Amino acid sequence: MSGKTLYDKIWDAHLVHEAEDGSSLLYIDRHLVHEVTSPQAFEGLRMSGRKVRAPEKTIAVPDHNVPTDEGRAKGIENEESRIQVEALDTNARAFGVHYYPVSDVRQGIVHIIGPEQGWTLPGMTIVCGDSHTATHGAFGALAHGIGTSEVEHVLATQTLIQSKSKNMKVEITGTLPPGVTAKDITLTIIGRTGTAGGTGYVIEYCGEAIRALSMEGRMTVCNMAIEGGARAGLIAPDETTFDYVKGRPHAPKGAQWEAAMAWWKTLYSDDDAHWDKVVTIDASEIAPVVTWGTSPEDVLPIDAVVPDPASFAGGKVSAAKRSLDYMGLTPGTKLSDIAIDTVFIGSCTNGRIEDLREVARIMEGRRVKEGIRAMIVPGSGLVRAQAEEEGIADQLKAAGFEWRMAGCSMCLGMNPDQLKPGERCASTSNRNFEGRQGRGGRTHLMSPAMAAAAAITGRLTDVRDLA
Amino acid sequence: MDKFDTLTGIAAPLPLVNVDTDMIIPKQFLKTIKRTGLGVNLFDEMRYDDDGNENPDFVLNQPGYREAEILVAGENFGCGSSREHAPWAIKDFGIRCVIAPSFADIFFNNCFKNGILPIALPQEQVDLLMKDAEKGQNARMTVDLEAQTVTTSDGEVIRFDIDPFRKHCLLNGLDDIALTLEKAPAIDAFEAQAAQARPWV
Ligand code: SF4
């Protein structure tokens, strides 16, 4: 019998029941809840007279709809957004779950505050009515998004009906060249394997370049597992993980910490584990990348040119044509000649303190180009506070950035932060779909360092040229 | 979930094919935070004019059919998107049973999740029930899930097929959650064991 993968081990440790038809009942350790996908689920509980089975394992926070201006404490203008946020407020209090309201400094994007508060721990099962739940996989937790019916199911039963995915290994060997970051790794993987490359799999990221990443970087990588089509992404926990977790408000303490560590250290894939699919990428071949189209797989190194749709095969030919049309780009144009008018730094992919430090480092002694709207939206109130304490906030404000309150913001434009038709944005978020950041808006995905470089020059720019 | 055993009520005739989910509940009503309350917008574009006045010709606006609990319709009912808002709107209006020659797959599944019984019957039998429904409010049909029969106002009995597991769930008011809750002892046991093995969780 072959050994187990990390995914196998976490799965086995959470299996409540297995039916003959292969569907399994999996116990859920943490349930994260936000305002958009939960109202009907809570209402369902009310209508059937059910309770939240484990309110102590349920954490609620509003993030998608909240405005990011400092006056937001006075209330949300858009009525539908306000009602959704108010519904979460009422539900969280009525059902007694952990709750971080808009006014709480700990409020922020659900996938940022989970790890920040120590709710996210190695070996856990974590779900949320949100596809980017994959982020928490960076801790060696099995974490994925679910639908509203399933949100209600988890609230009521603390379990989820699941069938097991296949195991996929993505190994990044060697070390990253200078100027190349976690975002470049994750975008490059999707560029290679495509947005359906991970369909049916749970991916484990491994290899020297992954090991060398900070927790922030690992979260960036796992965040976009979903863009690669996978159910979840995982990275085996190690000293970097344990150091990050230790001392967080909800992390175990004392003897419990020791017990937890003893188990966490067993959370790795056995040498003889079976992999259904393996992808290996040499880190030295990864360059700073940007997206040129309207799918996260439309990725190229910054020194490339806009591709000719005819160079693709099958249905991708017409998709690329449509993308370029939407993006207003001509084949053959150097990517570094593409002028932008907006820079968005934030989201659950790149809204953490390390991302802001990186931006500050690139901006040292430089300014946002005249006429460019550049906004920084910290992923949580605590990230914002820390950046203020470190002097990063003042530096970036002086350099010409807007300094916002925490939330999802322009990642999806459910709040007032939106692109106007035709506006072009250098964005650190994870989706470049048509209309994602606002109707008619054009999104280029990239790392925080690359977004900072674009802010300086007003066009897509190779950050290595600034160094 | 509400149980479904027998239902005797007014049946509304809607002799249209390909009734899609946009017709059932247009997309401007999806921003709601509720599953309930959608009934007033059921079939919104057919039911109201641009100023929001009722269209007197639409079946559910006619006096005999305002209290309809059964809907008889044409083939491929519920095609279009997967929005669960469609069955939510139907149920909120008060309809618990839809009879048609065929249904779109996702809509069909969503009905069972929401305590609605979709019955697929051969076209001739739907035609017969359509005629019966057209008789108005005095023509009450009876649907008996246990016996798997629909009885017309004239006492004619039509048998229908249903997946035994789904029948069991509807009869007992079991949804996914209720079924999982039947395994509560296993969940309790798991929690007890996990509290020992991983007390920090
Ligand atoms: S930041 Fe963007 S991707 Fe992340 S949870 Fe919010 S909307 Fe979703």
PDB file of C-alpha atoms in Angstrom, chain A residues 13-17 25 27 29-30 39-45 47-48 50 53-54 57 80 83-84 87 121-124 148-149 152-153 156-159 161 250 252 256 259-260 263-264, chain B residues 1-2 28-38 84-85 88 91 110 113-114 173-181 183-191 193-195 197-201:
ATOM      1  CA  ALA A  13      -8.817  12.821  10.069  1.00  0.00           C
ATOM      2  CA  HIS A  14     -12.161  14.505   9.335  1.00  0.00           C
ATOM      3  CA  LEU A  15     -14.221  11.668   7.932  1.00  0.00           C
ATOM      4  CA  VAL A  16     -17.451  11.274   9.892  1.00  0.00           C
ATOM      5  CA  HIS A  17     -19.209   8.819   7.608  1.00  0.00           C
ATOM      6  CA  LEU A  25     -19.561  13.355   5.413  1.00  0.00           C
ATOM      7  CA  TYR A  27     -16.330  17.373   9.654  1.00  0.00           C
ATOM      8  CA  ASP A  29     -13.325  22.731  11.855  1.00  0.00           C
ATOM      9  CA  ARG A  30     -13.833  26.350  10.808  1.00  0.00           C
ATOM     10  CA  PRO A  39     -28.381  35.612   4.275  1.00  0.00           C
ATOM     11  CA  GLN A  40     -30.502  32.841   2.736  1.00  0.00           C
ATOM     12  CA  ALA A  41     -28.600  30.222   4.694  1.00  0.00           C
ATOM     13  CA  PHE A  42     -29.340  31.895   8.023  1.00  0.00           C
ATOM     14  CA  GLU A  43     -32.909  32.410   6.938  1.00  0.00           C
ATOM     15  CA  GLY A  44     -33.117  28.710   6.144  1.00  0.00           C
ATOM     16  CA  LEU A  45     -32.057  27.912   9.688  1.00  0.00           C
ATOM     17  CA  MET A  47     -37.468  28.726   8.881  1.00  0.00           C
ATOM     18  CA  SER A  48     -36.640  25.214   9.967  1.00  0.00           C
ATOM     19  CA  ARG A  50     -32.486  25.011  13.532  1.00  0.00           C
ATOM     20  CA  ARG A  53     -24.370  23.612  15.594  1.00  0.00           C
ATOM     21  CA  ALA A  54     -20.963  25.041  16.478  1.00  0.00           C
ATOM     22  CA  LYS A  57     -16.245  27.407  15.137  1.00  0.00           C
ATOM     23  CA  GLU A  80     -28.822  46.722  -1.183  1.00  0.00           C
ATOM     24  CA  ILE A  83     -29.173  45.578   3.813  1.00  0.00           C
ATOM     25  CA  GLN A  84     -26.764  42.704   3.171  1.00  0.00           C
ATOM     26  CA  ALA A  87     -28.409  41.133   7.706  1.00  0.00           C
ATOM     27  CA  LEU A 121      -4.474  26.345  11.740  1.00  0.00           C
ATOM     28  CA  PRO A 122      -2.625  23.457  10.090  1.00  0.00           C
ATOM     29  CA  GLY A 123      -4.555  20.246   9.483  1.00  0.00           C
ATOM     30  CA  MET A 124      -7.978  21.869   9.709  1.00  0.00           C
ATOM     31  CA  THR A 148     -25.335  28.905  -0.133  1.00  0.00           C
ATOM     32  CA  SER A 149     -27.171  25.596   0.377  1.00  0.00           C
ATOM     33  CA  GLU A 152     -26.678  26.313   5.572  1.00  0.00           C
ATOM     34  CA  HIS A 153     -25.699  22.647   5.740  1.00  0.00           C
ATOM     35  CA  ALA A 156     -26.698  23.286  10.866  1.00  0.00           C
ATOM     36  CA  THR A 157     -24.498  20.190  10.967  1.00  0.00           C
ATOM     37  CA  GLN A 158     -20.843  21.344  11.053  1.00  0.00           C
ATOM     38  CA  THR A 159     -20.293  18.831   8.252  1.00  0.00           C
ATOM     39  CA  ILE A 161     -21.223  16.149   2.007  1.00  0.00           C
ATOM     40  CA  HIS A 250      -6.942  31.976  18.683  1.00  0.00           C
ATOM     41  CA  PRO A 252      -3.375  27.077  20.909  1.00  0.00           C
ATOM     42  CA  GLN A 256      -2.202  22.516  23.774  1.00  0.00           C
ATOM     43  CA  ALA A 259       0.059  18.719  21.437  1.00  0.00           C
ATOM     44  CA  ALA A 260      -0.856  20.582  18.292  1.00  0.00           C
ATOM     45  CA  TRP A 263       0.324  16.441  15.168  1.00  0.00           C
ATOM     46  CA  TRP A 264       1.156  19.252  12.801  1.00  0.00           C
TER      47      TRP A 264
ATOM     48  CA  MET B   1     -38.069  21.177   4.727  1.00  0.00           C
ATOM     49  CA  ASP B   2     -41.865  20.955   4.493  1.00  0.00           C
ATOM     50  CA  GLN B  28     -33.336  42.027 -10.883  1.00  0.00           C
ATOM     51  CA  PHE B  29     -34.841  40.122  -7.960  1.00  0.00           C
ATOM     52  CA  LEU B  30     -31.709  38.096  -7.213  1.00  0.00           C
ATOM     53  CA  LYS B  31     -30.103  40.706  -4.974  1.00  0.00           C
ATOM     54  CA  THR B  32     -32.465  39.769  -2.207  1.00  0.00           C
ATOM     55  CA  ILE B  33     -31.205  38.467   1.092  1.00  0.00           C
ATOM     56  CA  LYS B  34     -34.169  36.141   1.355  1.00  0.00           C
ATOM     57  CA  ARG B  35     -35.578  32.977  -0.075  1.00  0.00           C
ATOM     58  CA  THR B  36     -39.053  34.142   0.816  1.00  0.00           C
ATOM     59  CA  GLY B  37     -40.865  37.179  -0.487  1.00  0.00           C
ATOM     60  CA  LEU B  38     -40.181  36.325  -4.111  1.00  0.00           C
ATOM     61  CA  GLU B  84     -32.498  28.484  -6.659  1.00  0.00           C
ATOM     62  CA  HIS B  85     -34.548  31.688  -6.682  1.00  0.00           C
ATOM     63  CA  TRP B  88     -38.068  29.800  -4.031  1.00  0.00           C
ATOM     64  CA  LYS B  91     -43.020  28.045  -3.371  1.00  0.00           C
ATOM     65  CA  ASN B 110     -33.824  22.348  -6.923  1.00  0.00           C
ATOM     66  CA  LYS B 113     -34.512  20.739  -2.131  1.00  0.00           C
ATOM     67  CA  ASN B 114     -37.374  23.114  -1.515  1.00  0.00           C
ATOM     68  CA  GLY B 173     -39.740  16.395   4.815  1.00  0.00           C
ATOM     69  CA  LEU B 174     -36.074  15.430   4.657  1.00  0.00           C
ATOM     70  CA  ASP B 175     -33.608  17.698   2.940  1.00  0.00           C
ATOM     71  CA  ASP B 176     -29.822  17.212   2.807  1.00  0.00           C
ATOM     72  CA  ILE B 177     -29.573  18.823   6.189  1.00  0.00           C
ATOM     73  CA  ALA B 178     -32.291  16.669   7.693  1.00  0.00           C
ATOM     74  CA  LEU B 179     -30.603  13.575   6.254  1.00  0.00           C
ATOM     75  CA  THR B 180     -27.267  14.576   7.703  1.00  0.00           C
ATOM     76  CA  LEU B 181     -28.954  15.294  11.014  1.00  0.00           C
ATOM     77  CA  LYS B 183     -26.394  10.924  11.369  1.00  0.00           C
ATOM     78  CA  ALA B 184     -26.159  13.192  14.416  1.00  0.00           C
ATOM     79  CA  PRO B 185     -24.899  10.325  16.613  1.00  0.00           C
ATOM     80  CA  ALA B 186     -21.980   9.833  14.215  1.00  0.00           C
ATOM     81  CA  ILE B 187     -21.250  13.566  14.280  1.00  0.00           C
ATOM     82  CA  ASP B 188     -21.464  13.593  18.077  1.00  0.00           C
ATOM     83  CA  ALA B 189     -19.103  10.660  18.261  1.00  0.00           C
ATOM     84  CA  PHE B 190     -16.693  12.283  15.864  1.00  0.00           C
ATOM     85  CA  GLU B 191     -16.723  15.502  17.866  1.00  0.00           C
ATOM     86  CA  GLN B 193     -13.148  11.758  19.579  1.00  0.00           C
ATOM     87  CA  ALA B 194     -11.769  14.901  17.897  1.00  0.00           C
ATOM     88  CA  ALA B 195     -11.978  16.819  21.172  1.00  0.00           C
ATOM     89  CA  ALA B 197      -7.308  14.005  19.620  1.00  0.00           C
ATOM     90  CA  ARG B 198      -7.220  17.711  18.721  1.00  0.00           C
ATOM     91  CA  PRO B 199      -8.468  19.663  21.737  1.00  0.00           C
ATOM     92  CA  TRP B 200      -7.065  22.945  20.379  1.00  0.00           C
ATOM     93  CA  VAL B 201      -9.474  23.071  17.442  1.00  0.00           C
TER      94      VAL B 201
END
